């Protein structure tokens, strides 16, 4: 995946990551605010409707008691009883006795005044006739609720229904189950009384959040206006939005970190391994005596999606550090067999040299991968040189064991970049080796005209005394090639002969430099 796409993906993912928590918290604040407001309204409406039915029940009870009294109406005893009832019954404001449209007497005393009968709004289940918003017969007072039973009536102040601990911003109204308004704390919400018939007990309509509660013949409505609801919402948002902001910030940090990781060289390399973006180039290895090609070193390249090739020096250290080198080595084995397998079968004198990382050697796991790659290819193990640098032998015991096993199976073991590490003759003696590769840095020190160089000569002598075959790396001039040949170095590789090239180019190069077998001369170290 290229970097641009990763960045775009992260930007696109970033939007929901940042927006969603904020939106969710906004929505949560709205829902919580709505829920808590509705609960508040419901509890107020329950209290108000309970108070309405309780007050009316109390007044109706008192009314029935006096109507059932055996005292003769309007006698001084009966009037006293009416007065007593007014005093003792909290909900009853006055008592009256009306016979044939004449207010005969009441808690005010004897009257005998002609009155207009009140309009009856409904009759309760126990036969009490209820009139709402009536003008008291005797005094000019505020509208009251009248309860009538037989010729007796009591007046009840409906404002008592609203005597609940009321917050300023809540509207409260009490009405009858038939939809008549009885009392309201503030006008505006009585229209919701019609909901009694439609059955919806709560909702957000016409600029109000309302809740409607029934209790017997009574209905209470508690409501909050939209503005008051929004104020509650703002308080809740102020509480929850910072949390949403924190979550969004956290997600953004995670996303940025993840993006940086994905853009990191290691993530790119990991993806390259998964996508098998590696190819192998081959640098010919030449026999110095006659300039014939006797093998090739497999050199890894990372081919990016844009087609550019990355040199192994740039990614092998990271691959070794991260452990990705192990699957990379496996891919090299497979690629080499795919590229050169048939040619190696055709020419048993040809070999291919494969680089192993220190971890490959110390773990010894390369052997099974190599075996799998060689399986059914027909290539002989002797046609495979395994190159390990001196670093590969740091874990000396395990490396030695692995290389011994490899040699026992027929592979050829080479020490690569010899001379750049800690190797001494004594150390070299202990390693299970067949080939020594002199590092380019020593070849570089050879005299440009004569090719002579004392350190290189010393290394050559050392290798010869150990019976190792020698490959000189990095030969760039004919003088170097000539000098090394004269010193008895059998093989060489370097730009003087050819640079590393793709498999097809190498095959052409090989055809042009096919080894000529001369009697008595070794063709290569390949074991057939
Ligand atoms: P190396 O194994 O010592 O390979 C020789 C390096 O020297 C190659 O570099 C080659 O292209 C370069 N070279 C050869 N002749 C000349 C010359 O005449 N002049 C100059 N200036 N350079 C020359 P390359 O291909 O960049 O590989 C660098 C190193 O990366 C290799 O050094 C090897 O240590 C490592 N490497 C390459 N392929 C693999 C692999 O498949 N696995 C592992 N573990 N390491 C690899
Ligand atoms: Mg090498
Ligand atoms: Mg080398």
Coordinates of C-alpha atoms and ligand atoms in Angstrom, one line a residue:
X1 CA 0.0 0.0 0.0
X2 CA 1.5 3.3 -0.9
X3 CA 2.1 6.1 1.5
X4 CA -0.5 8.4 -0.1
X5 CA -3.2 5.8 0.2
X6 CA -2.4 5.2 3.9
X7 CA -2.5 8.9 4.6
X8 CA -5.8 9.3 2.8
X9 CA -7.3 6.2 4.5
X10 CA -6.3 7.7 7.9
X11 CA -7.8 11.1 7.0
X12 CA -11.0 9.4 6.0
X13 CA -11.1 7.3 9.1
X14 CA -10.1 10.3 11.2
X15 CA -13.4 12.1 10.5
X16 CA -15.7 9.5 12.0
X17 CA -13.2 8.9 14.8
X18 CA -13.4 12.5 15.8
X19 CA -17.0 13.2 14.9
X20 CA -18.7 10.1 16.2
X21 CA -17.8 10.4 19.9
X22 CA -18.8 14.0 19.9
X23 CA -22.0 13.3 18.1
X24 CA -22.7 10.3 20.4
X25 CA -22.1 12.3 23.5
X26 CA -24.4 15.1 22.1
X27 CA -27.1 12.5 21.4
X28 CA -26.5 10.9 24.9
X29 CA -26.9 14.3 26.5
X30 CA -30.1 14.9 24.6
X31 CA -31.5 11.5 25.6
X32 CA -30.4 11.8 29.3
X33 CA -31.9 15.3 29.5
X34 CA -35.1 14.1 27.9
X35 CA -35.3 11.1 30.2
X36 CA -34.6 13.0 33.4
X37 CA -37.0 15.8 32.4
X38 CA -39.7 13.3 31.6
X39 CA -39.2 11.5 34.9
X40 CA -39.4 14.8 36.8
X41 CA -42.6 15.7 34.9
X42 CA -44.1 12.3 35.6
X43 CA -43.5 12.5 39.3
X44 CA -45.0 16.0 39.5
X45 CA -48.0 14.9 37.5
X46 CA -48.5 11.8 39.7
X47 CA -48.5 14.1 42.8
X48 CA -50.9 16.6 41.3
X49 CA -53.4 14.1 40.0
X50 CA -53.2 12.2 43.3
X51 CA -53.8 15.5 45.1
X52 CA -56.8 16.3 42.9
X53 CA -58.5 12.9 43.4
X54 CA -57.5 12.9 47.2
X55 CA -59.0 16.5 47.7
X56 CA -62.1 15.7 45.8
X57 CA -62.6 12.4 47.6
X58 CA -62.2 14.1 50.9
X59 CA -64.7 16.8 50.0
X60 CA -67.1 14.3 48.5
X61 CA -66.9 12.2 51.7
X62 CA -67.7 15.3 53.8
X63 CA -70.6 16.2 51.5
X64 CA -72.1 12.8 51.8
X65 CA -71.7 12.8 55.5
X66 CA -73.6 16.0 55.9
X67 CA -76.2 15.0 53.4
X68 CA -76.8 11.8 55.4
X69 CA -77.1 13.7 58.7
X70 CA -80.4 13.2 60.6
X71 CA -80.4 16.9 61.5
X72 CA -83.2 19.0 59.9
X73 CA -81.5 21.2 57.2
X74 CA -81.0 24.8 58.1
X75 CA -81.8 24.4 61.8
X76 CA -79.1 26.1 64.0
X77 CA -77.6 22.6 64.8
X78 CA -77.4 21.8 61.1
X79 CA -75.8 25.2 60.3
X80 CA -73.3 24.6 63.1
X81 CA -72.5 21.2 61.7
X82 CA -71.9 22.8 58.2
X83 CA -69.5 25.3 59.8
X84 CA -67.7 22.6 61.7
X85 CA -67.3 20.6 58.5
X86 CA -65.8 23.7 56.8
X87 CA -63.3 24.1 59.6
X88 CA -62.4 20.4 59.9
X89 CA -62.2 19.5 56.2
X90 CA -59.2 21.1 54.6
X91 CA -60.5 20.8 51.1
X92 CA -63.9 22.3 51.7
X93 CA -64.2 26.1 51.6
X94 CA -68.0 26.4 52.2
X95 CA -71.1 24.3 52.5
X96 CA -74.5 25.2 51.2
X97 CA -78.1 23.8 51.1
X98 CA -80.2 24.7 48.0
X99 CA -83.8 23.6 47.6
X100 CA -85.8 24.5 44.5
X101 CA -83.3 27.1 43.3
X102 CA -83.2 28.8 46.7
X103 CA -80.0 28.9 48.7
X104 CA -81.7 28.2 52.0
X105 CA -78.6 28.1 54.2
X106 CA -74.9 27.2 54.4
X107 CA -71.8 27.5 56.5
X108 CA -72.4 31.3 56.1
X109 CA -75.7 31.0 58.0
X110 CA -79.4 31.2 56.9
X111 CA -79.9 32.9 53.5
X112 CA -83.1 32.2 51.6
X113 CA -81.7 33.7 48.4
X114 CA -82.9 32.7 44.9
X115 CA -79.9 31.3 42.9
X116 CA -79.3 30.0 39.4
X117 CA -78.4 26.3 39.3
X118 CA -74.8 25.5 38.4
X119 CA -74.1 23.7 35.1
X120 CA -73.1 20.1 36.0
X121 CA -70.0 18.9 34.2
X122 CA -70.0 15.3 35.2
X123 CA -71.1 12.9 37.9
X124 CA -68.6 10.8 39.8
X125 CA -69.1 7.0 40.0
X126 CA -70.5 7.5 43.6
X127 CA -73.1 9.9 42.4
X128 CA -71.6 13.3 43.3
X129 CA -72.3 15.9 40.7
X130 CA -69.3 18.0 39.8
X131 CA -69.4 21.6 38.4
X132 CA -66.2 23.2 37.4
X133 CA -65.3 26.9 37.5
X134 CA -68.5 28.0 39.1
X135 CA -69.2 31.3 40.7
X136 CA -70.0 30.9 44.5
X137 CA -73.7 31.7 45.1
X138 CA -73.3 34.0 48.1
X139 CA -70.1 36.0 47.7
X140 CA -68.3 37.2 44.7
X141 CA -65.1 35.1 44.9
X142 CA -62.8 33.4 42.4
X143 CA -64.2 30.5 40.5
X144 CA -64.5 27.3 42.5
X145 CA -65.3 23.7 41.9
X146 CA -68.7 22.7 43.3
X147 CA -69.7 19.2 44.4
X148 CA -73.4 18.6 44.9
X149 CA -75.1 15.6 46.5
X150 CA -78.9 15.7 47.2
X151 CA -79.6 19.3 48.1
X152 CA -76.2 19.9 49.7
X153 CA -73.1 21.3 48.0
X154 CA -69.5 22.0 49.0
X155 CA -67.1 24.4 47.3
X156 CA -63.5 23.3 46.7
X157 CA -60.6 25.5 45.6
X158 CA -59.0 23.8 42.6
X159 CA -55.7 25.6 43.2
X160 CA -55.2 23.1 46.0
X161 CA -54.6 20.5 43.4
X162 CA -51.5 22.4 42.3
X163 CA -50.0 22.7 45.7
X164 CA -47.0 20.5 44.9
X165 CA -43.4 21.5 45.2
X166 CA -43.1 23.0 41.7
X167 CA -40.0 24.2 40.0
X168 CA -40.3 27.5 38.3
X169 CA -40.0 26.2 34.8
X170 CA -42.6 23.5 35.1
X171 CA -46.1 24.0 33.9
X172 CA -48.8 22.1 35.7
X173 CA -52.5 21.7 34.9
X174 CA -55.2 19.5 36.3
X175 CA -58.4 18.6 34.5
X176 CA -61.2 16.0 34.4
X177 CA -61.0 12.7 32.6
X178 CA -63.5 14.2 30.2
X179 CA -61.0 16.8 29.2
X180 CA -62.2 19.9 31.2
X181 CA -59.5 22.1 32.6
X182 CA -59.8 22.6 36.3
X183 CA -56.7 24.4 37.3
X184 CA -53.4 25.4 35.8
X185 CA -50.2 26.9 37.2
X186 CA -49.6 28.9 34.0
X187 CA -51.8 28.9 31.0
X188 CA -50.4 27.2 27.8
X189 CA -50.5 23.5 28.4
X190 CA -54.2 22.9 28.8
X191 CA -54.4 22.0 25.1
X192 CA -52.7 18.6 26.0
X193 CA -55.8 17.7 27.9
X194 CA -57.2 16.5 24.6
X195 CA -54.5 13.8 24.7
X196 CA -56.6 12.1 27.4
X197 CA -58.7 10.8 24.6
X198 CA -56.0 10.0 22.1
X199 CA -54.1 8.0 24.7
X200 CA -50.6 9.4 24.2
X201 CA -49.4 10.0 27.7
X202 CA -46.2 11.7 26.9
X203 CA -44.4 13.4 24.1
X204 CA -42.6 16.4 22.7
X205 CA -45.2 18.4 20.7
X206 CA -46.1 22.0 20.0
X207 CA -43.1 23.3 21.7
X208 CA -43.6 21.4 24.9
X209 CA -42.3 18.2 26.5
X210 CA -45.4 16.9 28.4
X211 CA -46.5 14.0 30.6
X212 CA -50.1 13.2 31.4
X213 CA -51.1 11.1 34.4
X214 CA -54.6 9.7 35.3
X215 CA -55.9 9.2 38.8
X216 CA -59.5 8.3 39.1
X217 CA -61.7 11.0 37.5
X218 CA -58.7 13.4 37.3
X219 CA -55.8 14.0 35.0
X220 CA -52.7 16.0 35.7
X221 CA -50.4 17.4 33.0
X222 CA -46.8 18.5 33.7
X223 CA -44.9 20.2 30.9
X224 CA -41.7 21.9 30.1
X225 CA -41.4 24.4 27.2
X226 CA -38.8 23.7 24.5
X227 CA -36.6 26.7 25.7
X228 CA -36.5 25.3 29.2
X229 CA -35.7 21.8 27.8
X230 CA -32.9 23.3 25.8
X231 CA -31.4 25.0 28.9
X232 CA -31.3 21.6 30.5
X233 CA -29.7 20.2 27.4
X234 CA -27.0 22.8 27.4
X235 CA -26.1 21.9 31.0
X236 CA -25.9 18.2 30.1
X237 CA -23.9 18.9 26.9
X238 CA -21.4 21.0 29.0
X239 CA -21.0 17.9 31.1
X240 CA -20.8 15.2 28.4
X241 CA -19.2 17.0 25.4
X242 CA -15.8 17.3 27.1
X243 CA -15.9 13.5 27.6
X244 CA -16.8 13.1 23.9
X245 CA -13.9 15.4 23.1
X246 CA -11.5 13.4 25.2
X247 CA -12.6 10.1 23.5
X248 CA -12.2 11.8 20.1
X249 CA -8.8 13.0 21.1
X250 CA -7.8 9.5 22.3
X251 CA -9.0 7.9 19.1
X252 CA -7.2 10.6 17.1
X253 CA -4.0 9.8 19.0
X254 CA -4.4 6.1 18.4
X255 CA -5.1 6.7 14.7
X256 CA -2.1 9.0 14.3
X257 CA 0.1 6.4 16.1
X258 CA -1.3 3.6 13.9
X259 CA -0.7 5.7 10.7
X260 CA 2.8 6.4 11.8
X261 CA 3.4 2.8 12.4
X262 CA 1.9 1.9 9.0
X263 CA 4.2 4.5 7.4
X264 CA 7.2 3.2 9.3
X265 CA 9.9 1.4 7.4
X266 CA 9.2 -1.7 9.4
X267 CA 5.5 -1.7 8.5
X268 CA 6.5 -1.3 4.8
X269 CA 8.9 -4.1 5.0
X270 CA 6.4 -6.4 6.7
X271 CA 3.9 -5.6 3.9
X272 CA 6.6 -6.3 1.3
X273 CA 7.2 -9.7 2.8
X274 CA 3.5 -10.4 2.8
X275 CA 3.2 -9.3 -0.8
X276 CA 6.4 -11.0 -1.8
X277 CA 7.8 -7.9 -3.3
X278 CA 11.4 -9.3 -3.4
X279 CA 13.3 -10.3 -6.5
X280 CA 16.7 -11.8 -6.9
X281 CA 19.4 -10.5 -9.2
X282 CA 22.4 -12.7 -10.0
X283 CA 26.0 -11.6 -10.1
X284 CA 28.2 -14.0 -12.1
X285 CA 31.1 -15.7 -10.4
X286 CA 33.9 -16.3 -12.8
X287 CA 36.8 -18.7 -13.0
X288 CA 39.8 -16.5 -13.1
X289 CA 42.0 -18.9 -15.0
X290 CA 39.8 -18.7 -18.2
X291 CA 37.1 -16.1 -17.5
X292 CA 34.3 -18.6 -17.7
X293 CA 31.1 -18.2 -15.6
X294 CA 30.9 -21.1 -13.1
X295 CA 28.1 -19.7 -10.9
X296 CA 26.2 -16.7 -9.6
X297 CA 25.6 -15.0 -6.3
X298 CA 21.9 -14.5 -5.6
X299 CA 21.5 -10.9 -4.5
X300 CA 18.2 -9.7 -3.1
X301 CA 16.3 -6.6 -4.2
X302 CA 13.1 -5.1 -2.9
X303 CA 11.0 -4.0 -5.8
X304 CA 8.5 -1.4 -4.6
X305 CA 5.1 -1.0 -6.2
X306 CA 6.4 2.0 -8.2
X307 CA 9.0 -0.3 -9.7
X308 CA 12.0 1.2 -7.9
X309 CA 14.6 -1.3 -6.6
X310 CA 15.8 -0.9 -3.0
X311 CA 19.3 -2.2 -2.2
X312 CA 19.7 -4.9 0.4
X313 CA 22.0 -2.8 2.4
X314 CA 19.1 -0.5 3.1
X315 CA 16.6 -3.0 4.4
X316 CA 18.5 -6.2 5.5
X317 CA 19.7 -4.6 8.8
X318 CA 16.0 -3.8 9.6
X319 CA 14.9 -7.3 8.4
X320 CA 17.5 -8.9 10.7
X321 CA 16.6 -6.7 13.7
X322 CA 12.9 -7.5 13.3
X323 CA 13.2 -11.2 12.5
X324 CA 11.7 -10.6 9.0
X325 CA 14.9 -11.9 7.5
X326 CA 13.7 -15.5 8.1
X327 CA 10.7 -15.4 5.8
X328 CA 12.8 -13.3 3.4
X329 CA 15.4 -16.0 3.2
X330 CA 12.7 -18.5 2.5
X331 CA 11.4 -16.4 -0.4
X332 CA 15.0 -16.1 -1.8
X333 CA 15.3 -19.9 -1.8
X334 CA 12.0 -20.3 -3.7
X335 CA 12.9 -17.5 -6.1
X336 CA 16.3 -18.9 -6.9
X337 CA 15.0 -22.3 -7.6
X338 CA 12.3 -20.8 -9.7
X339 CA 14.7 -18.6 -11.7
X340 CA 17.7 -20.9 -12.0
X341 CA 16.5 -24.5 -11.1
X342 CA 16.2 -25.7 -14.7
X343 CA 19.6 -24.2 -15.7
X344 CA 21.2 -25.8 -12.6
X345 CA 19.8 -29.2 -13.6
X346 CA 21.0 -28.7 -17.2
X347 CA 24.5 -27.8 -16.1
X348 CA 25.6 -29.7 -13.1
X349 CA 28.9 -27.7 -13.0
X350 CA 26.9 -24.5 -12.3
X351 CA 26.3 -23.3 -8.8
X352 CA 24.3 -20.6 -7.1
X353 CA 25.6 -18.9 -4.0
X354 CA 22.9 -17.7 -1.5
X355 CA 23.5 -15.3 1.4
X356 CA 22.3 -16.4 4.9
X357 CA 21.7 -13.9 7.7
X358 CA 23.2 -14.5 11.1
X359 CA 19.8 -15.6 12.5
X360 CA 19.4 -18.1 9.7
X361 CA 22.7 -19.7 10.6
X362 CA 22.4 -19.6 14.4
X363 CA 18.8 -21.0 14.3
X364 CA 19.6 -23.6 11.6
X365 CA 16.1 -23.3 10.3
X366 CA 17.2 -22.4 6.8
X367 CA 17.9 -26.1 6.1
X368 CA 14.3 -27.2 6.1
X369 CA 13.2 -24.2 4.0
X370 CA 16.0 -25.0 1.6
X371 CA 15.0 -28.6 1.4
X372 CA 11.4 -27.6 0.6
X373 CA 12.7 -25.3 -2.1
X374 CA 15.0 -27.9 -3.7
X375 CA 12.3 -30.6 -3.4
X376 CA 11.4 -31.9 -6.9
X377 CA 13.6 -29.3 -8.5
X378 CA 16.3 -31.9 -9.4
X379 CA 19.0 -29.5 -8.2
X380 CA 21.8 -31.1 -6.2
X381 CA 22.7 -29.7 -2.8
X382 CA 26.3 -29.5 -4.0
X383 CA 25.2 -26.8 -6.5
X384 CA 24.2 -24.5 -3.6
X385 CA 26.8 -22.4 -1.8
X386 CA 25.6 -21.0 1.5
X387 CA 27.3 -17.8 2.4
X388 CA 27.5 -16.7 6.0
X389 CA 29.4 -13.7 7.2
X390 CA 31.6 -13.8 10.3
X391 CA 28.7 -12.3 12.2
X392 CA 26.8 -15.5 11.4
X393 CA 29.3 -17.5 13.4
X394 CA 29.1 -15.3 16.6
X395 CA 26.8 -18.0 18.2
X396 CA 29.6 -20.3 17.3
X397 CA 28.2 -23.6 18.7
X398 CA 24.8 -23.4 17.1
X399 CA 26.2 -22.0 13.8
X400 CA 28.8 -24.7 13.6
X401 CA 26.2 -27.4 14.2
X402 CA 23.9 -25.9 11.5
X403 CA 26.8 -25.6 9.0
X404 CA 28.0 -29.1 9.8
X405 CA 24.5 -30.5 9.1
X406 CA 24.3 -28.5 5.8
X407 CA 27.7 -29.8 4.7
X408 CA 26.7 -33.3 5.6
X409 CA 23.7 -32.9 3.3
X410 CA 26.1 -31.8 0.5
X411 CA 25.7 -28.0 0.5
X412 CA 28.9 -26.0 0.3
X413 CA 29.7 -23.5 3.1
X414 CA 31.3 -20.2 2.4
X415 CA 32.5 -17.4 4.7
X416 CA 31.5 -14.1 3.2
X417 CA 33.2 -10.7 3.5
X418 CA 36.1 -12.4 5.0
X419 CA 38.5 -10.0 6.9
X420 CA 35.9 -7.4 7.9
X421 CA 35.1 -9.1 11.2
X422 CA 37.1 -10.7 14.0
X423 CA 38.3 -13.7 12.1
X424 CA 41.8 -15.0 12.8
X425 CA 43.4 -18.1 11.4
X426 CA 42.8 -19.8 14.6
X427 CA 39.1 -18.9 14.5
X428 CA 38.8 -19.9 10.8
X429 CA 40.2 -23.3 11.6
X430 CA 37.3 -24.1 13.8
X431 CA 34.6 -23.3 11.2
X432 CA 33.1 -26.0 8.9
X433 CA 33.9 -24.3 5.6
X434 CA 34.6 -25.0 2.0
X435 CA 35.0 -21.6 0.5
X436 CA 36.4 -18.2 1.6
X437 CA 35.2 -15.0 0.0
X438 CA 37.7 -12.2 0.3
X439 CA 35.9 -9.0 1.0
X440 CA 35.9 -6.2 -1.6
X441 CA 37.7 -3.8 0.8
X442 CA 40.9 -6.0 0.5
X443 CA 40.6 -6.2 -3.3
X444 CA 40.3 -2.4 -3.3
X445 CA 43.7 -2.1 -1.5
X446 CA 45.5 -3.9 -4.3
X447 CA 48.0 -1.7 -6.2
X448 CA 46.1 -0.2 -9.2
X449 CA 49.1 -0.9 -11.6
X450 CA 50.6 -4.1 -10.3
X451 CA 47.6 -5.4 -8.3
X452 CA 49.9 -6.3 -5.4
X453 CA 48.7 -6.1 -1.8
X454 CA 50.3 -7.7 1.3
X455 CA 47.1 -8.2 3.4
X456 CA 45.3 -9.9 0.6
X457 CA 48.3 -12.2 -0.1
X458 CA 48.2 -13.1 3.6
X459 CA 44.5 -14.0 3.5
X460 CA 45.1 -16.0 0.3
X461 CA 47.9 -18.0 2.0
X462 CA 45.7 -18.6 5.1
X463 CA 42.8 -19.9 3.0
X464 CA 45.1 -22.1 1.0
X465 CA 46.7 -23.6 4.2
X466 CA 43.2 -24.5 5.3
X467 CA 42.4 -26.1 2.0
X468 CA 39.6 -23.6 1.2
X469 CA 38.7 -22.5 -2.3
X470 CA 38.8 -18.7 -2.7
X471 CA 36.5 -16.2 -4.3
X472 CA 37.6 -12.6 -4.5
X473 CA 34.7 -10.1 -4.3
X474 CA 34.5 -6.7 -5.9
X475 CA 37.0 -7.1 -8.7
X476 CA 36.8 -3.9 -10.7
X477 CA 40.0 -4.0 -12.8
X478 CA 41.9 -6.4 -15.0
X479 CA 45.0 -5.7 -12.9
X480 CA 43.2 -7.0 -9.8
X481 CA 41.9 -10.0 -11.6
X482 CA 45.4 -10.8 -13.0
X483 CA 47.1 -10.4 -9.6
X484 CA 44.5 -12.6 -7.8
X485 CA 44.8 -15.3 -10.5
X486 CA 48.6 -15.3 -10.2
X487 CA 48.2 -15.6 -6.4
X488 CA 46.2 -18.8 -6.9
X489 CA 42.7 -17.4 -6.3
X490 CA 40.4 -19.6 -8.3
X491 CA 37.2 -17.5 -8.6
X492 CA 36.2 -13.9 -8.7
X493 CA 33.2 -11.7 -9.0
X494 CA 32.9 -8.0 -9.5
X495 CA 31.9 -5.3 -11.9
X496 CA 35.0 -6.0 -14.0
X497 CA 33.1 -9.1 -15.1
X498 CA 29.5 -8.1 -14.6
X499 CA 27.2 -6.4 -12.2
X500 CA 24.2 -8.3 -10.6
X501 CA 21.5 -8.7 -13.1
X502 CA 18.0 -10.2 -13.5
X503 CA 17.7 -13.9 -14.0
X504 CA 17.0 -13.8 -17.8
X505 CA 20.0 -11.5 -18.3
X506 CA 22.2 -13.8 -16.3
X507 CA 21.1 -16.8 -18.4
X508 CA 22.3 -14.9 -21.5
X509 CA 25.5 -13.9 -19.8
X510 CA 26.1 -17.5 -18.8
X511 CA 25.5 -18.8 -22.4
X512 CA 28.2 -16.4 -23.5
X513 CA 30.6 -17.5 -20.9
X514 CA 29.9 -21.3 -20.7
X515 CA 32.7 -23.0 -18.9
X516 CA 35.0 -25.0 -21.1
X517 CA 36.1 -28.1 -19.4
X518 CA 39.9 -28.6 -19.7
X519 CA 41.3 -31.8 -18.5
X520 CA 42.8 -31.8 -15.0
X521 CA 41.3 -28.5 -14.1
X522 CA 38.4 -28.2 -11.7
X523 CA 35.3 -26.7 -13.2
X524 CA 33.8 -25.4 -10.0
X525 CA 33.4 -26.6 -6.5
X526 CA 29.9 -27.8 -7.3
X527 CA 29.4 -31.4 -6.2
X528 CA 27.5 -33.4 -8.8
Ligands
LIG1 P1 27.6 -9.5 -0.3 O1 27.0 -10.8 -0.1 O2 29.0 -9.3 0.1 O3 27.4 -9.2 -1.8 C1 28.3 -8.5 -2.6 C2 27.8 -7.1 -2.7 O4 28.9 -6.4 -3.4 C3 26.6 -7.0 -3.6 O5 26.0 -5.8 -3.2 C4 27.2 -6.7 -5.0 O6 26.3 -6.1 -5.9 C5 28.4 -5.8 -4.6 N1 29.4 -5.9 -5.6 C6 29.8 -7.0 -6.3 N2 30.9 -6.7 -7.1 C7 31.1 -5.3 -6.9 C8 32.1 -4.4 -7.5 O7 32.9 -4.8 -8.3 N3 32.1 -3.2 -7.0 C9 31.1 -2.7 -6.1 N4 31.2 -1.5 -5.7 N5 30.2 -3.6 -5.5 C10 30.2 -4.9 -6.0 P2 24.5 -5.8 -2.9 O8 23.8 -6.7 -3.9 O9 24.0 -4.4 -2.7 O10 24.4 -6.6 -1.6 C11 24.8 -6.1 -0.4 C12 24.8 -7.1 0.7 O11 23.5 -7.4 1.1 C13 25.4 -8.4 0.3 O12 26.8 -8.4 0.4 C14 24.8 -9.3 1.4 O13 25.5 -9.1 2.6 C15 23.5 -8.7 1.6 N6 22.5 -9.5 0.8 C16 22.2 -9.5 -0.5 N7 21.3 -10.4 -0.8 C17 21.0 -11.0 0.4 C18 20.2 -12.1 0.8 O14 19.5 -12.7 -0.1 N8 20.1 -12.5 2.1 C19 20.9 -11.8 3.0 N9 20.8 -12.3 4.3 N10 21.7 -10.9 2.7 C20 21.8 -10.5 1.4
LIG2 MG1 27.5 -12.6 -0.3
LIG3 MG1 30.5 -10.3 0.3

